[in-house]
XYZ file of C-alpha atoms in Angstrom:
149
model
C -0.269 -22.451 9.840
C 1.353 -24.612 6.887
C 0.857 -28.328 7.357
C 3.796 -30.735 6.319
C 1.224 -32.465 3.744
C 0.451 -28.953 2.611
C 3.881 -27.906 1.884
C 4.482 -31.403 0.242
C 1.890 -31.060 -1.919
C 3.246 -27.198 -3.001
C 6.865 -29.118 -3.689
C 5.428 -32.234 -5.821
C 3.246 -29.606 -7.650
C 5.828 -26.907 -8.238
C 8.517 -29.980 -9.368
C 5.703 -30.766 -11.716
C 5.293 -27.717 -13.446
C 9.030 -26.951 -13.276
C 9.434 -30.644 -15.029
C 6.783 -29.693 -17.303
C 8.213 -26.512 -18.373
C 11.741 -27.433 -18.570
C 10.017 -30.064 -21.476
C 8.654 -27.439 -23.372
C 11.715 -25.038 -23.706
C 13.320 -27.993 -24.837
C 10.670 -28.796 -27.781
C 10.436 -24.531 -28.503
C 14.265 -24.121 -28.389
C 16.158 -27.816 -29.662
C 18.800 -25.199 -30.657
C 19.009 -23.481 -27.547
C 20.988 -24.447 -23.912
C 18.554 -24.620 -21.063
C 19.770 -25.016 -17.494
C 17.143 -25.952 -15.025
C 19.098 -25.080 -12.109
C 16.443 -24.617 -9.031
C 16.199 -27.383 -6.192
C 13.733 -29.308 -8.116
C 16.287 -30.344 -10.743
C 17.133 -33.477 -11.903
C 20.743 -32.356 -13.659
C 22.794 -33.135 -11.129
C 25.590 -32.142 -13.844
C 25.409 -28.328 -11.872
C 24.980 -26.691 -8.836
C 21.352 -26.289 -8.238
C 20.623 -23.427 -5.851
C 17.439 -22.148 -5.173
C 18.359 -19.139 -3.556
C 18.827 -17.600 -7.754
C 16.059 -16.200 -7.994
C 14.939 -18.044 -10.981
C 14.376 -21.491 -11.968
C 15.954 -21.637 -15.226
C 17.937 -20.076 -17.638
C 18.107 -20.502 -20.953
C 19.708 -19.253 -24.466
C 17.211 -19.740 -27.623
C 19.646 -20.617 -29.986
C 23.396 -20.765 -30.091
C 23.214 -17.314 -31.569
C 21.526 -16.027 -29.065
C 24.326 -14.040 -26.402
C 21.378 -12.877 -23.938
C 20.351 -15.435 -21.237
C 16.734 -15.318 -20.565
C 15.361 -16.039 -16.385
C 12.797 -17.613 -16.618
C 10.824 -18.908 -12.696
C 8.321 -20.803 -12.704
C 4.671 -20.521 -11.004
C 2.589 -23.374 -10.076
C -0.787 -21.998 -10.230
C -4.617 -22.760 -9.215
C -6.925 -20.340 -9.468
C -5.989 -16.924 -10.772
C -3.032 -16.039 -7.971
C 0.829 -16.943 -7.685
C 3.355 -16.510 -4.843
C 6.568 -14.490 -5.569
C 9.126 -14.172 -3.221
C 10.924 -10.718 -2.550
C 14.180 -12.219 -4.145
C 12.103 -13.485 -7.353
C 10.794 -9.503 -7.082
C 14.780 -8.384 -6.611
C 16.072 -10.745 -9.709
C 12.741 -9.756 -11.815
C 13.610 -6.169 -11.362
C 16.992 -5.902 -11.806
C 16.905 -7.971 -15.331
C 13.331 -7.215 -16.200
C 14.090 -7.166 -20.108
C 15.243 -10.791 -19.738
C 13.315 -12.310 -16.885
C 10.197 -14.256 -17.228
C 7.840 -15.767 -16.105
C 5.656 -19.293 -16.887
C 2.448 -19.782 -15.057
C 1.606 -23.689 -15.303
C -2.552 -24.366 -14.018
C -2.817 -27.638 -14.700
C -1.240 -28.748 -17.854
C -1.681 -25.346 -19.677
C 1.665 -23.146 -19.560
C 1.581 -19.266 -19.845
C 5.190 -17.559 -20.892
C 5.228 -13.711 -19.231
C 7.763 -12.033 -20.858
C 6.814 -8.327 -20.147
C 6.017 -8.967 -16.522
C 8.480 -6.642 -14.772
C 8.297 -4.323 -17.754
C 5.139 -2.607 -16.475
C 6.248 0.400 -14.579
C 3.181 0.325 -12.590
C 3.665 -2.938 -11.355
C 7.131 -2.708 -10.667
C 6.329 0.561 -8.890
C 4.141 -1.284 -6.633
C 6.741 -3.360 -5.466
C 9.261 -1.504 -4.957
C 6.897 1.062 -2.536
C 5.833 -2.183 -0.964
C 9.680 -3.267 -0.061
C 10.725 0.162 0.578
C 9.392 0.557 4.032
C 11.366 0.824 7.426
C 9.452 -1.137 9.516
C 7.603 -3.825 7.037
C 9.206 -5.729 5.040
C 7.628 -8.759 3.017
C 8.787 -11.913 2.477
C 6.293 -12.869 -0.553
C 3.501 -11.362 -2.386
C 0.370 -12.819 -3.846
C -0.143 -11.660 -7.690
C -3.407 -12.074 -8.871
C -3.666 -12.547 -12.715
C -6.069 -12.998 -15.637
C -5.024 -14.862 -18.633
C -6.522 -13.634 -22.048
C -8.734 -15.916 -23.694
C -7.626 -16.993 -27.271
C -9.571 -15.094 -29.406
C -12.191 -17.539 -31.406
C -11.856 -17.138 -35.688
């Protein structure tokens, strides 16, 4: 059972790390055009629309013709939440879709994420049956410590 506080908690968090990664592409990419276009937006310029799949999207440079997807996970611990849509969009543009874990104030970029077959052959066994189908799954992850010189 999700308590109101709970799930108010997961939105001020998630706007948070959304905020804090829309900040960042801005400072990697000054070149680039990056549309924050989830819910938790504050352009109100566009249609936001969580339903996307993504959070943002986002060209490098103004060379760049590829949009990038990027959604973003508010993390604590060493798990995220991904919806089945988020698992959908992921798949179906899995050379462009990423994803940024944000635990704490630390920010991971995922770019290969649905480029491991494995993976994405887990999930698509795990939405494939007839009489289960899930809403969201829990990812667990490990981050690779820098290496020390």
């Amino acid at each position: 059972v999700h308590s109101s506080k709970k799930e108010k908690q997961k939105h001020k968090a998630g706007k948070r790390a959304e905020k804090l990664v829309f900040n960042r592409l801005k400072e990697l990419y000054p070149d680039g055009e990056i549309r924050w276009v989830s819910g938790n937006s504050e352009d109100n310029s566009i249609t936001l629309d969580d339903t996307k799949g993504y959070d943002m999207s986002y060209k490098k440079n103004k060379t760049d013709n590829q949009w990038k997807y990027l959604e973003v996970k508010s993390s604590v611990g060493n798990s995220f939440i991904i919806s089945i849509n988020e698992v959908s969009v992921g798949i179906e543009n899995k050379d462009n879709y990423h994803l940024a874990l944000v635990n704490s104030h630390d920010i991971y970029f995922i770019e290969d994420f649905f480029l491991d077959e494995e993976r994405v052959s887990e999930f698509k066994a795990l939405k494939s049956s007839a009489s289960i189908r899930p809403i969201d799954f829990e990812v667990y992850y490990n981050i690779p410590k820098p290496k020390s010189t």
